[in-house]
Amino acid sequence: MKILGIESSCDETAAAVVENGRKVLSNVIATSLEEHKLYGGVVPEIASRRHAESISGVVEEALKNADCKIEDIDAIAVTYAPGLIGSLLVGVNFAKGLALAADKPLVPVHHLRGHIASNYLTSDIEPPFLCLVVSGGHSHIVAVKSYTELEVIGRTRDDAAGEALDKAGRTMKLPYPGGVSIDKIAPEGDENAFEFPHPKFADSVYDYSFSGLKTKVINYVHNAEQKGESIIIPDLAASFQKAVTDILLSHLELAAENFGYNKIVLAGGVSANSRLREKADEICKKHSWELTIPELKYCGDNAAMIAAQGYYEFLSGVRADESLNAYATMPIDKLVVSQKVQANSYEI
Ligand code: KG4
Ligand code: ZN
């Protein structure tokens, strides 16, 4: 079964064709990242415009690279939540139009479920497993009980890990995205040079908080500026990266022990982080757990992961019709797919 995946939740316009949820036949990504770098973060209006300009060409190229015509596709899977609403709407509307015109089933896919599925593209891992999903907008520990049955065990109560890395990178005057820049310069620094707190909650040992760590970076930099002292940025970057990755992994390790998981999976943009990958490997070796990490090219946003998850959602009977909407937020475990709007329900 061939699924065409479409992804446009942030600044990547992506389309891919994946066979049986596992074999990537094509994977095309156009990104507006370079433009956002000028502003130190994603500008939603610019991202939406670039999606609208690129989407037809990207989908056409994905079909061509897979040596497919639209008639050869069995279903169209599209990211419908969570993400930037203007960005999501471009992909959702394009997918709805294409599904209607080509008479293909439409499968809505949750973006984070897609990130988890990026692991299916390069490994033969199957649920159940425990997954740390860490991206620019989310930091979750998820029990993946089956391909479509997920339960959140822990989550951030404020900033996501990627968001904290990006904001800390901005404070250190490093190029956007900060997560990537910090990973690059951290090996030049001393990771024990600066101290960071490890926030904990009385009512959940698995939940995260990263906003205090981000504020600590701001304080370190401002205090040094006020005293006219210079700060060694690689030391600060290395220490911050150590704090974030140690916190992420310590809660994951505890959850795996307490819930009895011996298959551990990483997913999301931050799973590209070298230290996170290295330390996850050490922890899993210590416990003799099996570790699965997406290939670097599938860590960031792409449509192959959406097509992979779309395949399993399709098999479990998930479908959308022309009333499919996009949602900026959506829990990973309780999905809303469709909200029929009555034509006469508006008050003028
Ligand atoms: O999954 P993703 O591409 O987009 C979202 O769904 O948010 O994640 C983007 C995040 C950004 O915060 C970026 O800084 C972070 O992933 N990231 C990294 C690395 N590569 C990307 N963080 C740390 N180390 C990296 N190598
Ligand atoms: Zn993402």
Short mmCIF file of C-alpha atoms and ligand atoms in Angstrom, two decimals:
data_model
loop_
_atom_site.label_atom_id
_atom_site.label_comp_id
_atom_site.label_asym_id
_atom_site.label_seq_id
_atom_site.Cartn_x
_atom_site.Cartn_y
_atom_site.Cartn_z
CA MET A 1 0.00 0.00 0.00
CA LYS A 2 1.41 3.40 -1.02
CA ILE A 3 0.64 6.46 1.10
CA LEU A 4 1.33 10.04 0.03
CA GLY A 5 2.24 12.06 3.13
CA ILE A 6 1.93 15.85 3.36
CA GLU A 7 3.46 17.93 6.17
CA SER A 8 3.33 21.72 6.66
CA SER A 9 3.01 22.30 10.42
CA CYS A 10 5.93 24.73 10.82
CA ASP A 11 8.46 26.00 8.26
CA GLU A 12 9.01 22.83 6.20
CA THR A 13 6.75 22.10 3.22
CA ALA A 14 7.14 18.36 2.74
CA ALA A 15 5.69 15.48 0.75
CA ALA A 16 6.71 11.83 0.59
CA VAL A 17 5.56 8.47 -0.69
CA VAL A 18 6.00 5.53 1.71
CA GLU A 19 5.15 1.90 1.07
CA ASN A 20 3.50 -0.15 3.84
CA GLY A 21 4.53 2.37 6.50
CA ARG A 22 8.19 1.43 6.28
CA LYS A 23 9.79 1.85 2.83
CA VAL A 24 10.50 5.42 1.74
CA LEU A 25 10.01 5.77 -2.03
CA SER A 26 10.48 9.54 -2.03
CA ASN A 27 10.96 12.32 0.52
CA VAL A 28 10.90 15.97 -0.61
CA ILE A 29 11.36 18.95 1.74
CA ALA A 30 11.32 22.68 0.96
CA THR A 31 12.14 24.91 3.91
CA SER A 32 11.83 28.63 4.59
CA LEU A 33 14.38 28.38 7.46
CA GLU A 34 16.90 30.78 5.89
CA GLU A 35 14.32 33.59 5.85
CA HIS A 36 13.36 32.98 9.50
CA LYS A 37 17.02 33.11 10.55
CA LEU A 38 16.91 36.87 9.84
CA TYR A 39 14.32 37.22 12.63
CA GLY A 40 15.74 34.70 15.13
CA GLY A 41 12.63 32.51 14.97
CA VAL A 42 9.84 31.30 12.70
CA VAL A 43 7.62 34.13 11.41
CA PRO A 44 4.20 32.44 10.92
CA GLU A 45 3.02 34.74 8.13
CA ILE A 46 6.17 34.12 6.07
CA ALA A 47 5.98 30.36 6.70
CA SER A 48 2.34 30.22 5.49
CA ARG A 49 3.12 32.15 2.32
CA ARG A 50 6.06 29.91 1.46
CA HIS A 51 3.94 26.79 2.04
CA ALA A 52 1.29 28.13 -0.35
CA GLU A 53 3.97 28.80 -2.99
CA SER A 54 5.77 25.45 -2.62
CA ILE A 55 3.16 22.83 -1.90
CA SER A 56 2.06 21.92 -5.44
CA GLY A 57 5.64 21.58 -6.67
CA VAL A 58 6.74 19.59 -3.62
CA VAL A 59 3.88 17.09 -3.95
CA GLU A 60 4.47 16.76 -7.69
CA GLU A 61 8.17 16.08 -7.10
CA ALA A 62 7.44 13.50 -4.38
CA LEU A 63 5.18 11.59 -6.79
CA LYS A 64 7.74 11.86 -9.60
CA ASN A 65 10.67 10.72 -7.42
CA ALA A 66 8.63 7.71 -6.28
CA ASP A 67 7.90 6.94 -9.92
CA CYS A 68 4.19 7.24 -9.14
CA LYS A 69 1.13 8.91 -10.53
CA ILE A 70 -1.65 9.98 -8.18
CA GLU A 71 -3.64 6.93 -9.41
CA ASP A 72 -0.97 4.65 -7.86
CA ILE A 73 -1.51 6.16 -4.39
CA ASP A 74 -3.82 4.31 -1.97
CA ALA A 75 -4.40 7.12 0.55
CA ILE A 76 -3.32 10.69 1.36
CA ALA A 77 -2.07 11.34 4.90
CA VAL A 78 -1.79 14.91 6.14
CA THR A 79 -0.61 16.60 9.35
CA TYR A 80 -3.66 18.37 10.79
CA ALA A 81 -2.35 19.21 14.32
CA PRO A 82 -0.54 20.55 16.28
CA GLY A 83 1.43 23.42 14.75
CA LEU A 84 1.16 26.93 13.33
CA ILE A 85 -2.43 27.23 12.22
CA GLY A 86 -1.76 29.16 8.98
CA SER A 87 0.92 26.64 8.03
CA LEU A 88 -1.20 23.59 8.84
CA LEU A 89 -4.15 24.95 6.86
CA VAL A 90 -2.12 25.03 3.64
CA GLY A 91 -1.29 21.31 3.87
CA VAL A 92 -4.77 20.32 5.07
CA ASN A 93 -6.56 22.23 2.33
CA PHE A 94 -4.21 20.95 -0.36
CA ALA A 95 -4.68 17.37 0.85
CA LYS A 96 -8.47 17.77 0.99
CA GLY A 97 -8.56 19.11 -2.57
CA LEU A 98 -6.30 16.37 -3.88
CA ALA A 99 -8.19 13.61 -2.06
CA LEU A 100 -11.49 14.89 -3.46
CA ALA A 101 -10.20 15.36 -7.01
CA ALA A 102 -8.38 12.01 -7.16
CA ASP A 103 -11.04 10.15 -5.15
CA LYS A 104 -8.58 8.91 -2.52
CA PRO A 105 -9.14 8.30 1.21
CA LEU A 106 -7.87 11.13 3.44
CA VAL A 107 -6.09 10.23 6.69
CA PRO A 108 -5.44 12.92 9.33
CA VAL A 109 -2.15 12.50 11.23
CA HIS A 110 -1.04 14.07 14.52
CA HIS A 111 2.40 15.64 14.01
CA LEU A 112 3.97 14.07 17.11
CA ARG A 113 2.61 10.63 16.22
CA GLY A 114 4.42 11.22 12.93
CA HIS A 115 7.68 11.99 14.75
CA ILE A 116 7.37 8.71 16.66
CA ALA A 117 6.74 6.90 13.35
CA SER A 118 10.00 8.30 11.90
CA ASN A 119 11.57 5.34 13.72
CA TYR A 120 9.60 2.87 11.56
CA LEU A 121 11.41 4.18 8.47
CA THR A 122 14.85 2.93 9.42
CA SER A 123 14.28 0.20 11.99
CA ASP A 124 11.91 -2.74 12.33
CA ILE A 125 10.78 -1.63 15.83
CA GLU A 126 7.16 -2.37 16.72
CA PRO A 127 5.06 -1.20 19.68
CA PRO A 128 4.86 -1.51 22.64
CA PHE A 129 7.73 0.83 23.56
CA LEU A 130 8.42 3.98 25.57
CA CYS A 131 9.21 7.09 23.54
CA LEU A 132 10.75 10.45 24.41
CA VAL A 133 9.31 12.92 21.90
CA VAL A 134 11.29 16.15 21.99
CA SER A 135 10.68 18.91 19.47
CA GLY A 136 10.48 22.68 19.27
CA GLY A 137 6.98 22.68 20.72
CA HIS A 138 6.73 19.50 22.82
CA SER A 139 8.58 17.35 25.35
CA HIS A 140 6.63 14.20 26.14
CA ILE A 141 7.29 10.76 27.53
CA VAL A 142 4.79 8.59 25.65
CA ALA A 143 3.85 4.96 26.19
CA VAL A 144 3.26 3.68 22.66
CA LYS A 145 1.00 0.71 23.39
CA SER A 146 0.13 0.03 19.77
CA TYR A 147 0.62 1.99 16.53
CA THR A 148 -2.43 4.10 17.30
CA GLU A 149 -2.92 3.75 21.07
CA LEU A 150 -0.71 6.17 22.98
CA GLU A 151 -0.61 7.41 26.56
CA VAL A 152 1.28 10.43 27.84
CA ILE A 153 3.27 9.55 30.98
CA GLY A 154 5.06 12.89 31.39
CA ARG A 155 5.15 16.26 29.68
CA THR A 156 6.65 19.71 30.03
CA ARG A 157 4.60 22.14 32.06
CA ASP A 158 6.11 25.20 30.35
CA ASP A 159 8.74 25.41 27.59
CA ALA A 160 9.58 22.45 25.37
CA ALA A 161 13.20 21.29 25.37
CA GLY A 162 13.74 22.56 21.80
CA GLU A 163 12.14 25.90 22.60
CA ALA A 164 14.42 26.30 25.66
CA LEU A 165 17.48 25.40 23.56
CA ASP A 166 16.43 27.89 20.86
CA LYS A 167 15.80 30.70 23.36
CA ALA A 168 19.05 29.98 25.25
CA GLY A 169 20.89 30.00 21.91
CA ARG A 170 19.38 33.40 21.11
CA THR A 171 20.55 34.77 24.50
CA MET A 172 24.04 33.45 23.70
CA LYS A 173 23.78 35.26 20.31
CA LEU A 174 24.12 31.98 18.40
CA PRO A 175 22.47 31.50 14.98
CA TYR A 176 18.88 30.17 14.85
CA PRO A 177 17.93 27.42 15.58
CA GLY A 178 19.74 27.52 18.92
CA GLY A 179 19.41 23.75 19.47
CA VAL A 180 21.52 23.06 16.40
CA SER A 181 24.07 25.80 17.26
CA ILE A 182 24.42 24.63 20.87
CA ASP A 183 24.99 21.04 19.72
CA LYS A 184 27.71 22.31 17.34
CA ILE A 185 29.70 24.39 19.84
CA ALA A 186 29.16 22.32 23.01
CA PRO A 187 32.12 19.97 22.31
CA GLU A 188 34.44 23.03 22.58
CA GLY A 189 33.16 23.85 26.08
CA ASP A 190 33.32 22.55 29.66
CA GLU A 191 29.92 21.06 30.48
CA ASN A 192 30.52 21.42 34.21
CA ALA A 193 31.34 25.15 34.09
CA PHE A 194 27.82 26.43 34.91
CA GLU A 195 25.21 25.05 37.27
CA PHE A 196 21.54 24.59 36.41
CA PRO A 197 18.57 23.51 38.54
CA HIS A 198 16.65 20.27 37.99
CA PRO A 199 12.99 21.28 38.52
CA LYS A 200 10.79 18.59 40.08
CA PHE A 201 7.09 18.41 40.87
CA ALA A 202 5.43 16.92 43.94
CA ASP A 203 2.59 15.40 41.91
CA SER A 204 4.57 13.93 38.96
CA VAL A 205 8.10 12.56 38.85
CA TYR A 206 7.92 12.42 35.06
CA ASP A 207 6.86 15.99 34.16
CA TYR A 208 9.43 18.51 32.96
CA SER A 209 10.02 22.25 33.34
CA PHE A 210 12.60 24.06 31.24
CA SER A 211 11.65 27.74 31.58
CA GLY A 212 13.72 28.17 34.79
CA LEU A 213 16.82 26.84 33.03
CA LYS A 214 16.27 29.27 30.18
CA THR A 215 15.96 32.18 32.67
CA LYS A 216 19.18 31.01 34.35
CA VAL A 217 21.03 31.41 31.01
CA ILE A 218 19.62 34.93 30.67
CA ASN A 219 20.78 35.73 34.23
CA TYR A 220 24.29 34.35 33.64
CA VAL A 221 24.67 36.48 30.49
CA HIS A 222 23.16 39.66 31.98
CA ASN A 223 25.16 39.42 35.21
CA ALA A 224 28.39 39.04 33.25
CA GLU A 225 27.44 42.02 31.03
CA GLN A 226 26.65 44.20 34.07
CA LYS A 227 30.00 43.36 35.66
CA GLY A 228 31.79 43.98 32.36
CA GLU A 229 32.99 40.37 32.37
CA SER A 230 33.07 38.13 29.34
CA ILE A 231 31.36 34.77 29.41
CA ILE A 232 32.75 31.69 27.68
CA ILE A 233 29.85 30.83 25.38
CA PRO A 234 30.94 27.23 24.57
CA ASP A 235 31.09 26.55 28.35
CA LEU A 236 27.60 27.97 28.84
CA ALA A 237 26.25 26.07 25.81
CA ALA A 238 27.82 22.79 26.93
CA SER A 239 26.53 23.17 30.51
CA PHE A 240 23.02 24.06 29.32
CA GLN A 241 22.95 21.14 26.89
CA LYS A 242 24.13 18.79 29.67
CA ALA A 243 21.37 20.04 32.01
CA VAL A 244 18.58 19.70 29.41
CA THR A 245 19.64 16.25 28.17
CA ASP A 246 20.31 14.85 31.68
CA ILE A 247 16.87 16.01 32.85
CA LEU A 248 15.14 14.57 29.76
CA LEU A 249 16.84 11.21 30.15
CA SER A 250 16.56 10.86 33.94
CA HIS A 251 12.74 11.10 33.79
CA LEU A 252 12.66 8.74 30.81
CA GLU A 253 14.83 6.19 32.64
CA LEU A 254 12.61 6.36 35.71
CA ALA A 255 9.45 5.92 33.61
CA ALA A 256 10.94 2.90 31.81
CA GLU A 257 11.89 1.30 35.12
CA ASN A 258 8.55 1.99 36.78
CA PHE A 259 6.38 0.99 33.81
CA GLY A 260 8.57 -1.97 32.84
CA TYR A 261 9.60 -0.95 29.31
CA ASN A 262 12.77 -2.41 27.81
CA LYS A 263 12.36 -0.83 24.37
CA ILE A 264 13.25 2.87 24.35
CA VAL A 265 12.72 5.21 21.39
CA LEU A 266 13.70 8.84 20.76
CA ALA A 267 11.85 11.13 18.33
CA GLY A 268 11.48 14.80 17.29
CA GLY A 269 13.91 17.50 16.22
CA VAL A 270 15.87 17.45 19.50
CA SER A 271 16.51 13.70 19.07
CA ALA A 272 19.18 14.82 16.57
CA ASN A 273 21.20 16.13 19.53
CA SER A 274 24.55 14.33 19.79
CA ARG A 275 24.70 14.31 23.59
CA LEU A 276 21.11 13.11 23.95
CA ARG A 277 21.80 10.22 21.55
CA GLU A 278 25.10 9.32 23.23
CA LYS A 279 23.73 9.39 26.80
CA ALA A 280 20.53 7.53 25.84
CA ASP A 281 22.78 4.83 24.41
CA GLU A 282 24.79 4.63 27.68
CA ILE A 283 21.63 4.34 29.80
CA CYS A 284 20.11 1.67 27.57
CA LYS A 285 23.36 -0.34 27.54
CA LYS A 286 23.48 -0.15 31.36
CA HIS A 287 19.98 -1.67 31.61
CA SER A 288 20.28 -3.91 28.53
CA TRP A 289 17.36 -2.03 26.95
CA GLU A 290 16.93 -1.82 23.18
CA LEU A 291 17.37 1.78 21.93
CA THR A 292 15.92 3.02 18.65
CA ILE A 293 16.75 6.49 17.31
CA PRO A 294 15.59 7.95 13.99
CA GLU A 295 18.18 8.48 11.30
CA LEU A 296 19.33 12.13 11.42
CA LYS A 297 17.52 13.00 8.17
CA TYR A 298 14.19 11.90 9.72
CA CYS A 299 14.61 13.68 13.11
CA GLY A 300 13.39 17.05 11.83
CA ASP A 301 10.04 17.69 10.18
CA ASN A 302 9.41 15.57 7.08
CA ALA A 303 6.47 13.93 5.34
CA ALA A 304 7.82 10.36 5.25
CA MET A 305 7.07 10.09 8.97
CA ILE A 306 3.51 11.36 8.32
CA ALA A 307 3.00 8.78 5.57
CA ALA A 308 4.38 6.05 7.90
CA GLN A 309 1.99 6.93 10.73
CA GLY A 310 -0.76 7.53 8.14
CA TYR A 311 -0.43 3.91 7.03
CA TYR A 312 -1.09 2.61 10.56
CA GLU A 313 -3.90 5.13 11.16
CA PHE A 314 -5.43 4.04 7.83
CA LEU A 315 -5.26 0.36 8.84
CA SER A 316 -7.00 1.18 12.12
CA GLY A 317 -9.83 2.87 10.19
CA VAL A 318 -9.03 6.56 10.72
CA ARG A 319 -10.48 8.73 7.93
CA ALA A 320 -11.37 12.38 7.43
CA ASP A 321 -13.73 14.05 5.02
CA GLU A 322 -13.91 17.53 3.56
CA SER A 323 -14.81 18.96 6.98
CA LEU A 324 -11.29 18.22 8.31
CA ASN A 325 -9.91 21.26 10.11
CA ALA A 326 -6.41 22.16 11.35
CA TYR A 327 -5.74 22.62 15.07
CA ALA A 328 -2.88 24.54 16.70
CA THR A 329 -2.99 22.26 19.74
CA MET A 330 -4.15 18.69 20.10
CA PRO A 331 -3.37 16.01 22.68
CA ILE A 332 -1.44 13.07 21.23
CA ASP A 333 -3.71 10.52 22.90
CA LYS A 334 -7.22 12.00 22.48
CA LEU A 335 -7.74 13.04 18.89
CA VAL A 336 -10.40 15.27 17.41
CA VAL A 337 -10.61 14.74 13.69
CA SER A 338 -13.66 16.51 12.43
CA GLN A 339 -15.99 19.25 13.52
CA LYS A 340 -18.88 19.58 11.11
CA VAL A 341 -19.83 23.24 10.92
CA GLN A 342 -23.46 23.88 10.12
CA ALA A 343 -23.86 26.41 7.33
CA ASN A 344 -26.54 28.20 9.32
CA SER A 345 -24.67 28.20 12.62
CA TYR A 346 -23.12 31.63 12.14
CA GLU A 347 -24.73 34.69 13.63
CA ILE A 348 -24.38 37.81 11.54
O1 KG4 B 1 10.63 18.43 15.34
P1 KG4 B 1 11.16 19.72 14.88
O2 KG4 B 1 11.97 19.76 13.61
O3 KG4 B 1 10.00 20.76 14.73
C1 KG4 B 1 8.94 20.80 15.64
O4 KG4 B 1 8.02 19.96 15.51
O5 KG4 B 1 9.04 21.63 16.57
O6 KG4 B 1 12.04 20.30 16.08
C2 KG4 B 1 12.69 21.52 15.99
C3 KG4 B 1 13.54 21.68 17.23
C4 KG4 B 1 14.16 23.07 17.35
O7 KG4 B 1 13.93 23.55 18.64
C5 KG4 B 1 15.65 22.79 17.12
O8 KG4 B 1 16.50 23.67 17.81
C6 KG4 B 1 15.78 21.38 17.66
O9 KG4 B 1 14.62 20.73 17.23
N1 KG4 B 1 16.97 20.69 17.16
C7 KG4 B 1 18.01 20.35 17.94
C8 KG4 B 1 18.97 19.75 17.09
N2 KG4 B 1 18.47 19.74 15.82
C9 KG4 B 1 17.24 20.33 15.88
N3 KG4 B 1 18.22 20.49 19.26
C10 KG4 B 1 19.36 20.05 19.76
N4 KG4 B 1 20.34 19.47 19.01
C11 KG4 B 1 20.18 19.29 17.68
N5 KG4 B 1 21.13 18.70 16.96
ZN ZN B 2 8.19 18.44 14.39
#
